[in-house]
Tab-separated table of C-alpha atoms and ligand atoms in Angstrom:
chain	number	residue	atom	x	y	z
N	1	MET	CA	2.481	29.233	11.137
N	2	ASP	CA	3.503	25.750	11.816
N	3	VAL	CA	6.062	24.496	8.636
N	4	TYR	CA	5.829	20.747	8.092
N	5	GLY	CA	9.037	19.468	5.731
N	6	LEU	CA	10.707	16.202	3.852
N	7	LEU	CA	14.282	15.404	4.563
N	8	GLY	CA	15.713	13.658	1.336
N	9	ASN	CA	17.833	14.027	-1.603
N	10	PRO	CA	16.620	14.139	-4.130
N	11	VAL	CA	13.403	15.913	-3.355
N	12	GLU	CA	12.003	18.045	-6.207
N	13	HIS	CA	9.972	15.449	-7.384
N	14	SER	CA	7.852	14.669	-3.762
N	15	LEU	CA	4.199	14.712	-3.820
N	16	SER	CA	4.305	14.667	-0.082
N	17	PRO	CA	4.087	19.073	0.074
N	18	PRO	CA	0.910	19.231	-2.287
N	19	MET	CA	-0.887	16.152	-0.397
N	20	HIS	CA	-0.339	17.677	2.948
N	21	GLU	CA	-0.951	21.335	1.971
N	22	ALA	CA	-4.390	20.042	0.810
N	23	ALA	CA	-5.006	19.074	3.961
N	24	TYR	CA	-3.767	22.057	5.751
N	25	ASP	CA	-6.319	24.010	3.268
N	26	HIS	CA	-9.343	21.899	3.814
N	27	LEU	CA	-9.019	22.151	7.538
N	28	GLY	CA	-8.098	25.792	7.742
N	29	ILE	CA	-4.642	24.956	9.332
N	30	ASP	CA	-2.178	27.386	9.016
N	31	ALA	CA	0.856	25.313	7.564
N	32	ARG	CA	3.464	24.978	4.848
N	33	TYR	CA	4.944	22.056	3.904
N	34	VAL	CA	8.539	22.862	2.233
N	35	THR	CA	11.316	20.743	1.047
N	36	PHE	CA	15.081	19.944	2.019
N	37	GLU	CA	18.155	18.269	0.360
N	38	PRO	CA	20.821	18.182	3.125
N	39	PRO	CA	24.172	17.021	2.457
N	40	ALA	CA	24.187	12.845	2.177
N	41	ASP	CA	26.142	13.026	5.620
N	42	ALA	CA	24.054	15.732	7.538
N	43	ALA	CA	20.902	13.512	8.604
N	44	ARG	CA	21.893	14.535	12.351
N	45	GLN	CA	22.285	17.649	11.862
N	46	ALA	CA	19.876	18.413	9.636
N	47	VAL	CA	16.907	17.170	12.306
N	48	GLU	CA	18.644	18.843	15.344
N	49	SER	CA	18.648	22.320	12.726
N	50	ALA	CA	15.226	21.584	12.737
N	51	ALA	CA	14.408	21.024	16.434
N	52	THR	CA	16.365	24.771	16.842
N	53	LEU	CA	14.235	26.692	13.771
N	54	GLY	CA	11.000	25.525	15.185
N	55	LEU	CA	9.742	22.956	12.971
N	56	THR	CA	6.659	20.977	14.107
N	57	GLY	CA	7.282	17.646	11.819
N	58	LEU	CA	9.472	16.134	9.321
N	59	ASN	CA	9.150	13.158	6.827
N	60	VAL	CA	12.249	11.586	6.339
N	61	THR	CA	13.449	9.587	2.571
N	62	ILE	CA	15.952	8.742	1.051
N	63	PRO	CA	19.192	8.475	1.838
N	64	PHE	CA	18.168	9.382	5.442
N	65	LYS	CA	16.254	7.005	6.928
N	66	GLN	CA	18.598	5.158	8.819
N	67	ASP	CA	20.879	8.112	9.681
N	68	VAL	CA	18.209	9.955	11.322
N	69	LEU	CA	17.804	7.444	13.943
N	70	ALA	CA	20.553	8.334	15.897
N	71	ALA	CA	18.948	12.055	16.571
N	72	VAL	CA	15.106	10.727	17.363
N	73	ASP	CA	13.843	8.766	20.158
N	74	PRO	CA	12.369	6.349	17.829
N	75	ASP	CA	9.036	4.467	18.943
N	76	ASP	CA	9.572	0.749	18.977
N	77	LEU	CA	8.763	-0.439	15.681
N	78	ALA	CA	10.548	1.937	13.662
N	79	ALA	CA	13.547	0.785	15.997
N	80	ARG	CA	12.886	-2.514	14.597
N	81	ILE	CA	12.697	-1.419	11.509
N	82	GLY	CA	16.055	0.580	11.519
N	83	ALA	CA	14.571	3.200	9.907
N	84	VAL	CA	12.415	6.476	10.673
N	85	ASN	CA	10.108	8.278	7.615
N	86	THR	CA	8.124	10.430	10.621
N	87	VAL	CA	9.716	13.169	13.029
N	88	ASP	CA	8.029	14.481	15.743
N	89	PHE	CA	9.033	17.419	17.635
N	90	GLY	CA	6.856	17.803	20.141
N	91	THR	CA	9.117	15.999	22.487
N	92	ASP	CA	12.714	16.629	23.260
N	93	PRO	CA	14.298	14.543	21.674
N	94	PRO	CA	11.707	14.375	19.078
N	95	ALA	CA	9.757	11.091	18.437
N	96	GLY	CA	10.859	8.706	15.369
N	97	HIS	CA	8.307	6.686	13.688
N	98	ASN	CA	8.043	4.448	10.443
N	99	THR	CA	4.874	5.130	9.178
N	100	ASP	CA	5.751	3.284	5.743
N	101	ALA	CA	4.938	0.386	7.554
N	102	THR	CA	1.577	1.872	9.277
N	103	GLY	CA	0.804	3.156	6.275
N	104	LEU	CA	0.824	-0.204	4.247
N	105	LEU	CA	-1.290	-2.011	7.241
N	106	ARG	CA	-3.836	0.667	6.925
N	107	ALA	CA	-3.736	0.645	2.699
N	108	LEU	CA	-4.830	-2.848	3.193
N	109	GLU	CA	-7.345	-2.330	6.005
N	110	HIS	CA	-8.919	-0.016	3.223
N	111	HIS	CA	-9.344	-2.292	0.812
N	112	ASP	CA	-11.570	-4.805	3.681
N	113	VAL	CA	-7.961	-7.247	3.083
N	114	ALA	CA	-7.856	-9.574	6.503
N	115	LEU	CA	-4.814	-9.315	8.349
N	116	ASP	CA	-4.420	-12.764	9.208
N	117	GLY	CA	-2.785	-15.698	7.490
N	118	ARG	CA	0.094	-15.547	5.571
N	119	ALA	CA	1.446	-13.030	3.795
N	120	VAL	CA	4.570	-12.914	0.979
N	121	VAL	CA	7.326	-10.080	1.060
N	122	VAL	CA	9.183	-9.793	-2.310
N	123	GLY	CA	12.124	-7.195	-1.290
N	124	ALA	CA	14.455	-7.111	2.154
N	125	GLY	CA	15.453	-3.097	1.640
N	126	GLY	CA	13.427	-0.636	3.424
N	127	ALA	CA	10.211	-1.121	1.992
N	128	GLY	CA	10.897	-5.121	2.781
N	129	ARG	CA	11.731	-4.221	6.216
N	130	ALA	CA	8.845	-2.034	7.169
N	131	ALA	CA	6.430	-4.679	5.313
N	132	ALA	CA	8.372	-7.562	6.871
N	133	PHE	CA	7.887	-6.191	10.679
N	134	ALA	CA	4.398	-4.503	9.829
N	135	LEU	CA	2.648	-8.202	8.850
N	136	ALA	CA	4.474	-10.091	11.144
N	137	GLY	CA	3.215	-7.242	14.132
N	138	GLU	CA	-0.141	-8.478	13.217
N	139	GLU	CA	0.612	-12.104	13.874
N	140	MET	CA	0.696	-12.972	10.324
N	141	THR	CA	3.289	-15.454	8.730
N	142	VAL	CA	5.472	-13.677	6.949
N	143	ASP	CA	7.799	-15.421	3.923
N	144	ILE	CA	10.433	-13.053	2.789
N	145	ALA	CA	11.923	-13.777	-0.813
N	146	ASN	CA	14.774	-11.351	-2.357
N	147	ARG	CA	17.091	-11.966	-4.751
N	148	THR	CA	19.898	-11.329	-2.103
N	149	LEU	CA	19.129	-13.980	-0.118
N	150	GLU	CA	21.521	-13.155	2.777
N	151	SER	CA	19.206	-9.573	3.626
N	152	ALA	CA	16.101	-11.599	3.310
N	153	VAL	CA	17.968	-14.302	6.199
N	154	ASP	CA	18.785	-11.590	8.075
N	155	LEU	CA	15.526	-9.828	8.123
N	156	ALA	CA	13.712	-12.923	8.947
N	157	ALA	CA	15.793	-13.272	11.718
N	158	GLU	CA	15.188	-10.233	12.752
N	159	VAL	CA	11.630	-10.322	12.404
N	160	THR	CA	11.488	-13.714	14.560
N	161	ALA	CA	13.423	-12.718	17.661
N	162	ALA	CA	11.509	-9.688	18.111
N	163	ASN	CA	8.855	-11.717	19.213
N	164	ILE	CA	5.764	-9.711	17.806
N	165	GLY	CA	3.501	-12.129	16.992
N	166	GLY	CA	4.383	-13.314	13.745
N	167	SER	CA	7.180	-15.048	12.454
N	168	ALA	CA	9.423	-14.717	8.990
N	169	THR	CA	11.095	-17.277	6.740
N	170	ALA	CA	13.817	-16.267	4.101
N	171	HIS	CA	13.914	-17.179	0.392
N	172	PRO	CA	15.243	-17.075	-2.492
N	173	LEU	CA	13.398	-15.080	-5.355
N	174	ASP	CA	12.758	-18.473	-7.415
N	175	ALA	CA	11.120	-19.910	-4.687
N	176	LEU	CA	8.164	-17.227	-5.470
N	177	THR	CA	5.480	-19.564	-7.047
N	178	GLY	CA	5.382	-22.642	-4.347
N	179	LEU	CA	5.094	-20.005	-2.043
N	180	LEU	CA	2.211	-17.451	-3.161
N	181	ASP	CA	0.082	-21.381	-3.374
N	182	GLY	CA	-2.363	-20.630	-0.121
N	183	ALA	CA	-0.719	-17.097	0.543
N	184	ASP	CA	-3.475	-14.710	1.380
N	185	ILE	CA	-0.918	-11.404	0.747
N	186	LEU	CA	1.900	-10.504	-1.417
N	187	VAL	CA	3.294	-6.961	-1.156
N	188	ASN	CA	6.203	-6.022	-3.493
N	189	ALA	CA	8.647	-4.316	-1.839
N	190	THR	CA	11.281	-4.322	-4.417
N	191	SER	CA	11.734	-1.285	-7.071
N	192	VAL	CA	10.958	-3.513	-9.578
N	193	GLY	CA	8.457	-2.406	-12.320
N	194	MET	CA	9.415	1.132	-11.533
N	195	GLU	CA	12.051	1.458	-14.731
N	196	ALA	CA	10.642	-0.819	-16.757
N	197	ASP	CA	7.973	-2.683	-17.290
N	198	ARG	CA	9.115	-5.667	-15.457
N	199	SER	CA	7.105	-7.653	-12.200
N	200	PRO	CA	9.355	-9.599	-10.080
N	201	VAL	CA	6.838	-12.224	-9.592
N	202	PRO	CA	5.822	-15.176	-12.018
N	203	ARG	CA	2.587	-14.332	-13.672
N	204	GLU	CA	0.869	-18.234	-12.967
N	205	ALA	CA	1.850	-17.791	-9.134
N	206	LEU	CA	-0.845	-15.083	-8.917
N	207	HIS	CA	-4.182	-16.289	-8.312
N	208	ALA	CA	-7.800	-15.114	-6.971
N	209	HIS	CA	-7.065	-15.667	-3.166
N	210	LEU	CA	-4.476	-13.058	-3.245
N	211	ALA	CA	-4.373	-9.370	-2.438
N	212	VAL	CA	-1.612	-8.040	-3.624
N	213	LEU	CA	-0.131	-4.526	-2.794
N	214	ASP	CA	2.662	-2.990	-4.827
N	215	ALA	CA	4.580	-0.739	-2.995
N	216	VAL	CA	5.591	0.835	-6.505
N	217	TYR	CA	3.854	4.042	-7.231
N	218	THR	CA	5.407	5.478	-10.408
N	219	PRO	CA	3.963	3.895	-12.688
N	220	VAL	CA	0.452	3.398	-10.610
N	221	GLU	CA	-0.386	0.464	-12.487
N	222	THR	CA	2.765	-1.882	-12.699
N	223	ARG	CA	2.871	-4.735	-14.324
N	224	LEU	CA	2.691	-7.470	-11.212
N	225	LEU	CA	-0.889	-5.198	-10.791
N	226	ARG	CA	-2.273	-5.747	-14.198
N	227	GLU	CA	-1.584	-9.418	-14.008
N	228	ALA	CA	-2.773	-9.873	-10.414
N	229	GLU	CA	-6.139	-8.363	-11.862
N	230	THR	CA	-5.647	-11.153	-15.209
N	231	ALA	CA	-5.799	-13.789	-12.239
N	232	GLY	CA	-8.564	-12.207	-10.332
N	233	ALA	CA	-6.794	-11.151	-7.355
N	234	ARG	CA	-7.570	-8.087	-5.258
N	235	THR	CA	-4.778	-5.097	-6.334
N	236	ILE	CA	-3.907	-2.261	-3.991
N	237	ASP	CA	-1.466	0.158	-5.622
N	238	GLY	CA	2.037	1.860	-4.369
N	239	ALA	CA	-0.544	5.311	-4.086
N	240	TRP	CA	-2.799	4.259	-1.192
N	241	MET	CA	0.587	3.254	0.685
N	242	LEU	CA	2.061	6.532	0.090
N	243	LEU	CA	-1.553	8.126	0.846
N	244	TYR	CA	-1.680	6.441	4.147
N	245	GLN	CA	1.952	6.752	5.296
N	246	GLY	CA	0.966	10.630	4.730
N	247	VAL	CA	-2.159	10.245	6.778
N	248	GLU	CA	-0.657	8.978	9.549
N	249	ALA	CA	2.184	11.465	9.758
N	250	PHE	CA	-0.423	13.918	9.546
N	251	GLU	CA	-2.785	12.584	12.568
N	252	ARG	CA	0.843	12.008	14.638
N	253	TRP	CA	2.031	15.805	13.941
N	254	THR	CA	-1.696	17.153	14.186
N	255	GLY	CA	-3.473	15.454	16.230
N	256	ARG	CA	-6.630	15.571	14.240
N	257	ASP	CA	-8.308	12.967	11.860
N	258	ALA	CA	-6.354	13.914	8.030
N	259	PRO	CA	-8.687	14.508	5.589
N	260	VAL	CA	-7.961	11.646	3.453
N	261	GLY	CA	-10.093	12.451	0.597
N	262	VAL	CA	-8.443	15.139	-0.035
N	263	MET	CA	-4.733	13.881	0.382
N	264	ASP	CA	-5.712	11.380	-2.057
N	265	ASP	CA	-6.888	13.812	-4.592
N	266	ALA	CA	-4.162	16.103	-4.524
N	267	LEU	CA	-1.561	12.900	-4.440
N	268	ARG	CA	-3.525	11.078	-7.488
N	269	THR	CA	-4.093	14.205	-9.814
N	270	ARG	CA	-0.093	14.367	-9.586
N	271	LEU	CA	0.566	11.030	-10.017
N	272	GLY	CA	-1.719	10.886	-13.358
W	1	LIG	P1	15.905	-0.397	-1.457
W	1	LIG	O1	15.947	-0.516	-0.140
W	1	LIG	O2	17.136	0.014	-2.441
W	1	LIG	O3	15.311	-2.148	-1.577
W	1	LIG	C1	15.052	-2.762	-3.153
W	1	LIG	C2	14.586	-3.750	-3.038
W	1	LIG	O4	14.479	-4.005	-4.530
W	1	LIG	C3	16.019	-4.808	-2.316
W	1	LIG	O5	14.875	-6.084	-1.966
W	1	LIG	C4	16.539	-5.194	-3.990
W	1	LIG	O6	16.998	-6.386	-3.869
W	1	LIG	C5	15.335	-5.305	-5.125
W	1	LIG	N1	15.518	-4.949	-5.651
W	1	LIG	C6	16.250	-4.119	-6.751
W	1	LIG	N2	16.338	-4.140	-7.881
W	1	LIG	C7	15.706	-5.684	-8.251
W	1	LIG	C8	16.062	-6.202	-8.926
W	1	LIG	N3	16.225	-6.354	-10.629
W	1	LIG	N4	15.445	-8.057	-9.049
W	1	LIG	C9	14.955	-8.295	-7.905
W	1	LIG	N5	14.705	-7.343	-6.751
W	1	LIG	C10	15.360	-6.431	-7.013
W	1	LIG	O7	14.496	0.565	-1.936
W	1	LIG	P2	13.372	0.876	-0.950
W	1	LIG	O8	13.029	1.926	0.073
W	1	LIG	O9	12.491	-0.659	-0.238
W	1	LIG	O10	11.907	0.370	-2.132
W	1	LIG	C11	12.052	-0.501	-2.654
W	1	LIG	C12	10.403	0.243	-3.644
W	1	LIG	O11	9.090	0.592	-2.538
W	1	LIG	C13	10.353	1.335	-4.561
W	1	LIG	O12	9.986	1.410	-5.756
W	1	LIG	C14	10.335	2.782	-3.905
W	1	LIG	O13	10.246	3.609	-4.732
W	1	LIG	C15	8.858	1.980	-2.815
W	1	LIG	N6	8.479	2.408	-1.433
W	1	LIG	C16	7.128	3.105	-1.961
W	1	LIG	C17	6.443	3.066	-0.788
W	1	LIG	C18	5.107	3.718	-0.951
W	1	LIG	O14	4.684	4.613	-0.024
W	1	LIG	N7	4.107	3.613	-1.641
W	1	LIG	C19	7.366	3.500	0.775
W	1	LIG	C20	8.566	3.184	0.451
W	1	LIG	C21	9.253	2.626	-0.931
W	1	LIG	P3	18.196	-6.841	-3.128
W	1	LIG	O15	18.372	-6.532	-1.748
W	1	LIG	O16	19.523	-7.929	-3.612
W	1	LIG	O17	19.578	-5.519	-3.960
């Protein structure tokens, strides 16, 4: 039996075990997906222990995504982002990937969103970094707006210096209205909308030409998405990004096409 796992703290309410196990059951793969909560300073040790114990793959979430880098051989995208959320133990050292970034692109593609033109990313934390590098890697021009301007400035400089096709520019949050004029894609990569019914984007800045992806998935229907829909924009909820980061991990680990519909059902049943 293959064993996969999730490294995080906390992981009690993670939706990854049911999503992945639904895929194993559907395809008749003899595997289980379990969660691990090591101490916050034990990322490296946890990955080494998982390798010793013979795990096939690990997902990684808060607070370990950055620290795990030291225990794996990251691919270029994960190294640029500075975070790994998927570890593949098929090699020594294990390979590290960032499927938040590729999952975001696949979520957009699933909704027929063209990956060209100009994207606005709100947020410069983990999800913001993944979104900015992913979209710039598609040769898009990326505007990054963040509450802490310095983080956006640093990220934009890193994205542009990476020379991956697209460039990035940093802005304060109060520039959003002007930035969204003529933009093609908007990604909310802040946590705003999770705890309270708030949106990080002024409602009047939203328009029908936009495709709006909200990384927040609890709740699935955020205020930003409701207001974007009212403005006539295409909307993509955070469960799509969560789904496709899992799909990408599953396909890397197993070498098989993921049963996307089955994984989606498992996820959305639990998200309500
Ligand atoms: P993070 O690294 O802690 O970054 C948080 C971001 O939110 C920062 O840019 C922060 O700005 C901003 N922020 C927080 N509170 C704010 C406020 N009150 N007003 C304006 N900006 C605020 O977190 P993360 O890992 O990037 O996660 C961000 C969100 O994405 C979370 O909701 C997470 O669940 C979601 N996410 C979803 C997926 C998915 O698969 N759907 C994957 C990853 C993350 P400052 O820099 O100024 O603090």
